Tab-separated table of N, CA and C in Angstrom:
chain	number	residue	atom	x	y	z
A	1	MET	N	127.520	13.994	77.281
A	1	MET	CA	126.499	15.502	76.253
A	1	MET	C	127.955	16.863	76.832
A	2	PRO	N	128.811	17.262	75.086
A	2	PRO	CA	129.381	18.473	76.560
A	2	PRO	C	127.890	19.736	76.603
A	3	ASP	N	128.133	20.742	77.457
A	3	ASP	CA	127.483	21.820	78.140
A	3	ASP	C	126.650	22.338	76.997
A	4	ASP	N	127.319	22.746	75.374
A	4	ASP	CA	126.758	23.837	74.658
A	4	ASP	C	125.393	22.897	73.818
A	5	GLN	N	126.412	22.148	74.354
A	5	GLN	CA	124.599	20.886	73.332
A	5	GLN	C	123.371	20.171	74.619
A	6	ARG	N	123.591	20.788	75.321
A	6	ARG	CA	122.595	19.856	76.611
A	6	ARG	C	121.865	20.841	77.159
A	7	PRO	N	120.504	20.958	77.005
A	7	PRO	CA	119.131	21.942	77.443
A	7	PRO	C	119.461	22.993	77.961
A	8	TYR	N	120.097	22.652	79.430
A	8	TYR	CA	120.659	22.892	80.212
A	8	TYR	C	121.642	23.205	80.693
A	9	PRO	N	122.862	24.368	80.468
A	9	PRO	CA	124.029	24.022	81.148
A	9	PRO	C	124.201	24.002	82.455
A	10	ARG	N	125.307	22.479	82.864
A	10	ARG	CA	125.886	21.914	83.691
A	10	ARG	C	125.968	22.768	84.777
A	11	ARG	N	126.152	24.211	84.284
A	11	ARG	CA	126.256	25.023	86.470
A	11	ARG	C	124.789	25.901	86.742
A	12	PHE	N	123.970	25.555	85.627
A	12	PHE	CA	123.357	25.770	86.502
A	12	PHE	C	122.560	24.934	86.429
A	13	ALA	N	122.126	23.397	86.525
A	13	ALA	CA	121.449	22.364	86.575
A	13	ALA	C	121.774	22.332	88.670
A	14	LEU	N	123.254	22.986	88.748
A	14	LEU	CA	124.114	22.943	90.061
A	14	LEU	C	123.894	24.525	91.045
A	15	VAL	N	123.463	25.118	90.396
A	15	VAL	CA	122.420	26.224	91.501
A	15	VAL	C	121.472	26.193	91.211
A	16	GLY	N	120.217	24.970	90.700
A	16	GLY	CA	118.971	25.137	90.654
A	16	GLY	C	119.442	23.736	92.433
A	17	ILE	N	120.437	22.986	92.431
A	17	ILE	CA	120.066	22.509	93.167
A	17	ILE	C	120.516	22.954	94.731
A	18	ALA	N	121.253	24.142	94.723
A	18	ALA	CA	121.824	24.211	95.806
A	18	ALA	C	120.617	25.187	96.341
A	19	LEU	N	119.938	25.808	95.492
A	19	LEU	CA	119.064	26.956	95.755
A	19	LEU	C	117.604	25.908	96.478
A	20	ALA	N	117.387	24.568	96.153
A	20	ALA	CA	116.675	23.968	97.031
A	20	ALA	C	116.768	23.075	97.943
A	21	ILE	N	118.435	22.799	98.121
A	21	ILE	CA	118.465	22.590	99.248
A	21	ILE	C	118.689	23.777	100.172
A	22	GLY	N	119.003	24.787	100.125
A	22	GLY	CA	118.765	25.883	100.356
A	22	GLY	C	117.322	26.403	101.210
A	23	VAL	N	117.050	26.269	100.185
A	23	VAL	CA	115.307	25.890	100.607
A	23	VAL	C	114.504	25.038	101.489
A	24	LEU	N	114.756	24.238	101.318
A	24	LEU	CA	114.659	22.439	101.973
A	24	LEU	C	115.047	22.033	103.492
A	25	GLY	N	115.988	22.928	103.132
A	25	GLY	CA	116.587	23.005	104.648
A	25	GLY	C	117.175	24.192	105.251
A	26	CYS	N	115.859	25.281	104.991
A	26	CYS	CA	115.906	26.090	106.253
A	26	CYS	C	114.076	25.739	107.272
A	27	SER	N	114.399	25.909	108.722
A	27	SER	CA	113.061	25.552	108.619
A	27	SER	C	111.995	26.909	108.725
A	28	SER	N	110.901	27.071	107.925
A	28	SER	CA	110.576	28.539	107.854
A	28	SER	C	109.686	28.611	109.560
A	29	SER	N	109.327	27.273	109.795
A	29	SER	CA	108.393	26.875	111.299
A	29	SER	C	109.410	27.857	112.252
A	30	GLN	N	110.586	27.795	111.810
A	30	GLN	CA	111.546	28.155	112.901
A	30	GLN	C	111.407	30.000	113.280
A	31	ALA	N	111.795	30.540	111.848
A	31	ALA	CA	112.229	31.480	111.115
A	31	ALA	C	110.210	32.311	111.838
A	32	ASP	N	109.710	31.937	110.989
A	32	ASP	CA	107.760	32.143	111.318
A	32	ASP	C	107.913	32.385	112.959
A	33	SER	N	108.116	30.956	113.741
A	33	SER	CA	107.627	31.350	114.908
A	33	SER	C	108.922	32.637	116.016
A	34	ASP	N	109.110	33.341	115.768
A	34	ASP	CA	110.038	34.375	115.987
A	34	ASP	C	109.905	35.195	115.466
A	35	ALA	N	109.788	35.081	114.275
A	35	ALA	CA	109.558	36.851	113.811
A	35	ALA	C	108.143	37.755	114.733
A	36	GLY	N	107.843	38.544	115.069
A	36	GLY	CA	107.240	39.247	115.499
A	36	GLY	C	107.697	39.584	116.909
A	37	TRP	N	108.591	38.907	117.877
A	37	TRP	CA	108.762	38.446	118.738
A	37	TRP	C	110.260	39.914	119.382
A	38	GLN	N	110.171	40.230	120.484
A	38	GLN	CA	111.352	41.232	121.220
A	38	GLN	C	111.579	40.643	122.046
A	39	THR	N	112.923	40.541	122.775
A	39	THR	CA	113.710	39.840	123.414
A	39	THR	C	114.124	41.302	124.581
A	40	LEU	N	114.457	41.302	125.742
A	40	LEU	CA	114.563	42.014	127.229
A	40	LEU	C	114.729	41.521	128.282
A	41	GLU	N	116.082	41.995	128.776
A	41	GLU	CA	116.659	40.995	129.718
A	41	GLU	C	115.659	42.048	131.069
A	42	VAL	N	115.149	41.370	132.013
A	42	VAL	CA	114.346	41.559	132.841
A	42	VAL	C	115.112	40.767	134.191
A	43	THR	N	114.860	41.517	135.544
A	43	THR	CA	114.152	40.815	136.749
A	43	THR	C	113.343	40.151	136.976
A	44	ALA	N	113.214	38.317	137.109
A	44	ALA	CA	112.180	38.349	137.443
A	44	ALA	C	111.655	37.331	138.777
A	45	THR	N	110.790	36.834	139.380
A	45	THR	CA	110.464	36.888	140.374
A	45	THR	C	109.557	35.283	140.265
A	46	SER	N	108.579	35.459	141.553
A	46	SER	CA	107.625	34.352	141.386
A	46	SER	C	106.728	34.445	143.072
A	47	PHE	N	105.219	34.618	142.758
A	47	PHE	CA	103.812	34.759	143.288
A	47	PHE	C	103.244	33.571	143.636
A	48	THR	N	102.391	33.436	143.809
A	48	THR	CA	101.551	32.391	143.729
A	48	THR	C	100.129	32.509	144.103
A	49	LEU	N	99.120	32.321	144.205
A	49	LEU	CA	97.583	33.074	143.720
A	49	LEU	C	97.358	32.499	145.805
A	50	ALA	N	98.258	32.201	147.341
A	50	ALA	CA	97.854	32.587	148.639
A	50	ALA	C	96.806	34.171	148.681
A	51	GLU	N	96.639	34.583	149.468
A	51	GLU	CA	96.133	35.552	149.529
A	51	GLU	C	97.262	36.358	150.210
A	52	GLU	N	98.508	35.979	151.494
A	52	GLU	CA	98.780	36.964	151.842
A	52	GLU	C	100.406	37.514	150.638
A	53	GLU	N	100.183	37.262	149.463
A	53	GLU	CA	100.943	37.378	148.105
A	53	GLU	C	100.107	38.448	146.742
A	54	THR	N	98.608	38.105	147.310
A	54	THR	CA	97.993	39.723	146.541
A	54	THR	C	96.835	40.028	147.369
A	55	LYS	N	96.039	40.659	146.232
A	55	LYS	CA	94.680	41.082	146.907
A	55	LYS	C	94.348	40.620	148.283
A	56	GLN	N	94.440	41.089	149.701
A	56	GLN	CA	93.406	40.175	150.312
A	56	GLN	C	92.114	40.512	150.098
A	57	GLY	N	91.418	39.381	150.548
A	57	GLY	CA	90.041	39.504	150.182
A	57	GLY	C	89.789	38.976	148.888
A	58	ASN	N	90.587	39.536	147.517
A	58	ASN	CA	90.379	39.674	145.895
A	58	ASN	C	91.397	38.285	145.349
A	59	ILE	N	91.364	37.394	145.750
A	59	ILE	CA	92.471	36.263	145.546
A	59	ILE	C	92.022	36.343	144.479
A	60	GLY	N	93.604	36.473	143.425
A	60	GLY	CA	94.049	35.914	141.953
A	60	GLY	C	93.210	37.451	140.982
A	61	LEU	N	92.198	38.493	141.424
A	61	LEU	CA	92.123	39.339	141.115
A	61	LEU	C	93.114	39.992	140.729
A	62	THR	N	93.717	40.696	139.754
A	62	THR	CA	94.576	41.703	138.593
A	62	THR	C	93.938	42.913	138.667
A	63	ALA	N	95.485	43.531	138.477
A	63	ALA	CA	95.412	44.906	138.257
A	63	ALA	C	94.565	45.571	136.668
A	64	PHE	N	94.355	44.330	136.152
A	64	PHE	CA	93.342	44.982	134.926
A	64	PHE	C	92.572	43.781	134.800
A	65	GLY	N	91.849	43.452	136.588
A	65	GLY	CA	90.560	42.826	135.953
A	65	GLY	C	90.057	41.614	135.751
A	66	ASP	N	91.938	40.649	135.879
A	66	ASP	CA	91.348	39.361	135.418
A	66	ASP	C	90.855	38.513	136.773
A	67	GLN	N	90.766	37.459	136.747
A	67	GLN	CA	90.647	36.448	137.744
A	67	GLN	C	91.868	35.596	137.561
A	68	LEU	N	92.654	35.410	138.445
A	68	LEU	CA	94.039	34.182	137.883
A	68	LEU	C	93.215	32.790	138.160
A	69	GLU	N	93.728	32.052	137.902
A	69	GLU	CA	93.382	30.581	138.939
A	69	GLU	C	94.783	30.285	138.834
A	70	PRO	N	94.322	28.759	139.456
A	70	PRO	CA	96.255	27.827	139.471
A	70	PRO	C	95.908	27.634	138.841
A	71	GLY	N	97.762	26.780	137.762
A	71	GLY	CA	97.964	26.904	137.028
A	71	GLY	C	97.863	27.633	135.753
A	72	ASP	N	97.158	29.214	135.811
A	72	ASP	CA	97.353	29.966	134.446
A	72	ASP	C	99.070	29.733	134.232
A	73	LYS	N	99.087	30.411	132.880
A	73	LYS	CA	100.130	31.230	132.684
A	73	LYS	C	100.248	32.463	132.581
A	74	ALA	N	100.831	32.858	133.854
A	74	ALA	CA	100.366	34.202	133.879
A	74	ALA	C	101.150	35.292	134.745
A	75	ILE	N	101.436	36.281	133.821
A	75	ILE	CA	103.051	37.073	134.482
A	75	ILE	C	102.055	38.518	135.075
A	76	ALA	N	102.674	39.096	135.981
A	76	ALA	CA	102.820	40.830	135.688
A	76	ALA	C	104.301	41.928	135.730
A	77	VAL	N	103.757	42.348	135.433
A	77	VAL	CA	104.863	43.525	134.649
A	77	VAL	C	104.888	44.742	135.552
A	78	SER	N	105.570	44.933	135.215
A	78	SER	CA	106.647	46.139	136.563
A	78	SER	C	105.805	47.155	134.913
A	79	ARG	N	105.289	48.603	135.123
A	79	ARG	CA	104.210	49.583	134.572
A	79	ARG	C	105.417	49.903	133.446
A	80	ASP	N	106.788	50.509	133.861
A	80	ASP	CA	107.135	50.322	132.460
A	80	ASP	C	108.085	49.400	131.372
A	81	LEU	N	107.980	48.323	131.626
A	81	LEU	CA	107.591	47.942	130.599
A	81	LEU	C	106.363	47.612	129.922
A	82	ILE	N	105.020	48.273	130.719
A	82	ILE	CA	103.276	47.919	129.318
A	82	ILE	C	104.046	49.269	129.017
A	83	ARG	N	105.050	50.304	129.128
A	83	ARG	CA	105.381	51.234	128.127
A	83	ARG	C	105.934	50.646	126.913
A	84	LEU	N	106.985	50.215	127.140
A	84	LEU	CA	107.211	49.005	126.333
A	84	LEU	C	106.653	48.183	125.400
A	85	GLY	N	105.639	47.867	125.417
A	85	GLY	CA	104.568	46.717	124.873
A	85	GLY	C	104.601	45.347	125.568
A	86	LEU	N	104.637	45.430	126.634
A	86	LEU	CA	104.036	44.112	127.429
A	86	LEU	C	102.892	44.512	127.591
A	87	THR	N	101.816	45.058	127.269
A	87	THR	CA	100.172	45.323	127.864
A	87	THR	C	99.392	43.911	128.087
A	88	HIS	N	98.779	44.014	128.643
A	88	HIS	CA	97.282	43.542	128.894
A	88	HIS	C	96.626	42.641	127.703
A	89	GLY	N	97.533	40.721	128.044
A	89	GLY	CA	97.361	40.132	127.213
A	89	GLY	C	98.546	39.974	126.241
A	90	THR	N	99.741	40.693	126.204
A	90	THR	CA	100.154	40.502	125.079
A	90	THR	C	101.149	38.434	125.559
A	91	LYS	N	101.817	37.470	124.589
A	91	LYS	CA	102.439	36.713	125.214
A	91	LYS	C	103.549	36.632	124.944
A	92	VAL	N	104.253	35.733	125.925
A	92	VAL	CA	105.452	36.824	126.421
A	92	VAL	C	106.155	34.749	126.369
A	93	ARG	N	107.798	33.969	126.252
A	93	ARG	CA	108.617	33.769	126.988
A	93	ARG	C	109.524	33.680	127.268
A	94	VAL	N	109.110	32.931	128.446
A	94	VAL	CA	110.290	33.254	129.714
A	94	VAL	C	110.779	32.053	129.878
A	95	GLU	N	112.411	32.750	129.970
A	95	GLU	CA	113.627	31.995	129.554
A	95	GLU	C	113.467	30.825	131.345
A	96	GLY	N	114.246	29.378	130.361
A	96	GLY	CA	113.997	28.776	131.572
A	96	GLY	C	112.905	27.867	131.847
A	97	LEU	N	111.449	28.971	131.770
A	97	LEU	CA	110.453	27.996	131.836
A	97	LEU	C	109.394	27.563	130.152
A	98	PRO	N	108.791	26.246	130.293
A	98	PRO	CA	108.390	26.132	129.333
A	98	PRO	C	106.705	27.542	128.991
A	99	GLY	N	106.371	26.700	127.405
A	99	GLY	CA	105.559	27.343	127.000
A	99	GLY	C	105.450	28.964	127.269
A	100	THR	N	104.143	29.043	126.846
A	100	THR	CA	104.246	30.901	126.779
A	100	THR	C	103.311	31.432	127.771
A	101	TYR	N	103.228	32.008	128.166
A	101	TYR	CA	102.327	33.304	129.397
A	101	TYR	C	101.796	34.118	129.046
A	102	THR	N	101.229	34.891	129.726
A	102	THR	CA	100.020	35.755	129.020
A	102	THR	C	100.797	36.918	130.483
A	103	VAL	N	100.474	37.999	129.384
A	103	VAL	CA	100.532	39.656	130.511
A	103	VAL	C	99.740	39.665	131.332
A	104	GLN	N	98.820	39.352	132.640
A	104	GLN	CA	97.368	39.709	133.061
A	104	GLN	C	97.859	40.163	134.629
A	105	ASP	N	98.932	41.611	134.322
A	105	ASP	CA	98.897	41.588	135.221
A	105	ASP	C	100.396	42.933	135.783
A	106	LYS	N	99.312	43.570	136.086
A	106	LYS	CA	101.003	44.836	136.285
A	106	LYS	C	101.097	44.730	138.047
A	107	MET	N	102.759	45.970	138.628
A	107	MET	CA	102.859	45.881	139.355
A	107	MET	C	103.254	46.951	140.555
A	108	HIS	N	103.309	47.084	141.173
A	108	HIS	CA	102.860	48.340	141.907
A	108	HIS	C	104.435	49.149	141.134
A	109	ARG	N	103.578	50.392	141.118
A	109	ARG	CA	104.928	51.250	140.695
A	109	ARG	C	106.075	52.008	140.481
A	110	ARG	N	106.977	51.325	142.116
A	110	ARG	CA	107.864	50.580	143.014
A	110	ARG	C	109.081	49.865	141.799
A	111	TRP	N	108.660	49.227	141.527
A	111	TRP	CA	109.109	47.995	140.625
A	111	TRP	C	109.294	48.923	139.251
A	112	ARG	N	110.729	47.845	138.557
A	112	ARG	CA	111.336	48.711	137.000
A	112	ARG	C	111.593	47.692	136.642
A	113	ASN	N	111.746	47.205	135.355
A	113	ASN	CA	111.925	46.272	134.411
A	113	ASN	C	111.477	44.665	135.038
A	114	LYS	N	110.797	44.821	135.292
A	114	LYS	CA	110.957	43.244	136.351
A	114	LYS	C	109.861	42.451	136.404
A	115	ILE	N	108.902	41.423	135.947
A	115	ILE	CA	107.673	40.909	135.623
A	115	ILE	C	107.892	39.614	136.786
A	116	ASP	N	106.899	39.360	137.102
A	116	ASP	CA	106.412	38.425	138.135
A	116	ASP	C	105.753	37.428	138.033
A	117	ILE	N	106.480	35.939	138.232
A	117	ILE	CA	106.030	34.853	137.532
A	117	ILE	C	104.910	34.202	137.902
A	118	LEU	N	103.879	33.800	138.085
A	118	LEU	CA	102.248	33.086	138.596
A	118	LEU	C	102.736	31.470	138.808
A	119	PHE	N	103.199	30.790	139.558
A	119	PHE	CA	103.237	29.571	140.265
A	119	PHE	C	102.050	28.870	140.727
A	120	LYS	N	101.918	27.946	140.841
A	120	LYS	CA	100.681	26.429	141.300
A	120	LYS	C	101.617	26.407	142.196
A	121	LYS	N	102.148	25.948	142.306
A	121	LYS	CA	102.960	25.805	144.008
A	121	LYS	C	104.480	26.458	144.488
A	122	ARG	N	103.703	26.967	146.158
A	122	ARG	CA	105.320	27.451	146.760
A	122	ARG	C	106.351	27.076	146.739
A	123	LYS	N	105.989	25.884	146.829
A	123	LYS	CA	107.115	25.439	146.736
A	123	LYS	C	108.647	25.575	144.981
A	124	ARG	N	107.397	25.493	144.776
A	124	ARG	CA	108.390	25.544	143.015
A	124	ARG	C	108.606	26.686	142.838
A	125	ALA	N	107.900	28.068	143.387
A	125	ALA	CA	107.579	29.540	143.299
A	125	ALA	C	108.893	29.859	143.591
A	126	LEU	N	109.530	29.034	145.086
A	126	LEU	CA	110.332	29.403	145.855
A	126	LEU	C	111.574	29.075	145.913
A	127	GLU	N	111.372	28.295	144.526
A	127	GLU	CA	112.647	27.596	144.073
A	127	GLU	C	113.583	28.282	143.243
A	128	TRP	N	112.328	28.825	142.150
A	128	TRP	CA	112.620	30.122	140.797
A	128	TRP	C	113.792	31.295	141.897
A	129	GLY	N	112.603	31.801	142.718
A	129	GLY	CA	113.495	32.887	143.735
A	129	GLY	C	113.455	34.126	142.983
A	130	ARG	N	114.104	34.868	142.860
A	130	ARG	CA	114.077	36.249	142.109
A	130	ARG	C	115.961	35.922	141.145
A	131	LYS	N	115.791	36.104	139.989
A	131	LYS	CA	116.787	35.668	138.240
A	131	LYS	C	116.321	36.845	137.503
A	132	ASN	N	117.978	37.326	137.024
A	132	ASN	CA	117.763	38.297	136.069
A	132	ASN	C	117.606	37.333	134.580
A	133	ILE	N	117.013	37.515	133.979
A	133	ILE	CA	116.356	35.941	132.904
A	133	ILE	C	116.443	37.585	131.749
A	134	GLU	N	115.705	36.580	130.123
A	134	GLU	CA	115.735	37.090	129.265
A	134	GLU	C	114.613	36.467	129.028
A	135	ILE	N	113.612	37.645	128.433
A	135	ILE	CA	112.537	37.259	127.918
A	135	ILE	C	112.662	37.789	125.927
A	136	GLN	N	110.988	37.288	125.880
A	136	GLN	CA	110.670	37.432	124.459
A	136	GLN	C	109.305	37.703	124.318
A	137	TYR	N	108.431	38.861	123.846
A	137	TYR	CA	106.926	39.071	123.626
A	137	TYR	C	107.150	39.447	122.489
A	138	GLN	N	105.762	39.467	122.286
A	138	GLN	CA	105.259	39.037	120.962
A	138	GLN	C	104.778	40.460	121.037
A	139	VAL	N	105.106	41.396	119.750
A	139	VAL	CA	104.757	42.185	119.441
A	139	VAL	C	103.490	42.636	118.833
A	140	ALA	N	102.715	43.921	118.919
A	140	ALA	CA	101.277	43.968	118.504
A	140	ALA	C	101.911	44.367	116.921
A	141	ASP	N	100.387	43.588	116.470
A	141	ASP	CA	101.050	44.432	115.198
A	141	ASP	C	100.337	45.573	115.159
A	142	ALA	N	101.113	46.808	114.091
A	142	ALA	CA	101.352	47.966	113.927
A	142	ALA	C	99.319	48.038	113.309
A	143	GLY	N	99.031	47.171	112.752
A	143	GLY	CA	97.986	47.125	111.369
A	143	GLY	C	96.904	47.057	111.840
């Protein structure tokens, strides 16, 4: 059947197929999962809940008043990062580590552009050491 006699010319059918492939081929979950996240390069160190690494007499008590437990996915941030939006409760993805961490502590004023990651085991914390990495943090809704 010639194109001029078809209810929809062939070129419209091809456009429709191309649009359907484009829509189905995109992973909206990936786009949605990255929406509202900012990227930042920081220095990352590690700590555990050993008394010599935390407040003596108040093991696991953070500057925000949270009580950390071994195995929590928590980080402390330098105070300059708080001004950038890494406030208490902010969700953070840490390059090289699985899952999402939560800002639950803040560091001494002397530190800049730095995070401190809570590890359950001292051996793992020492293996992590000090690294320059990229993090992603979830930006709070303005509304």
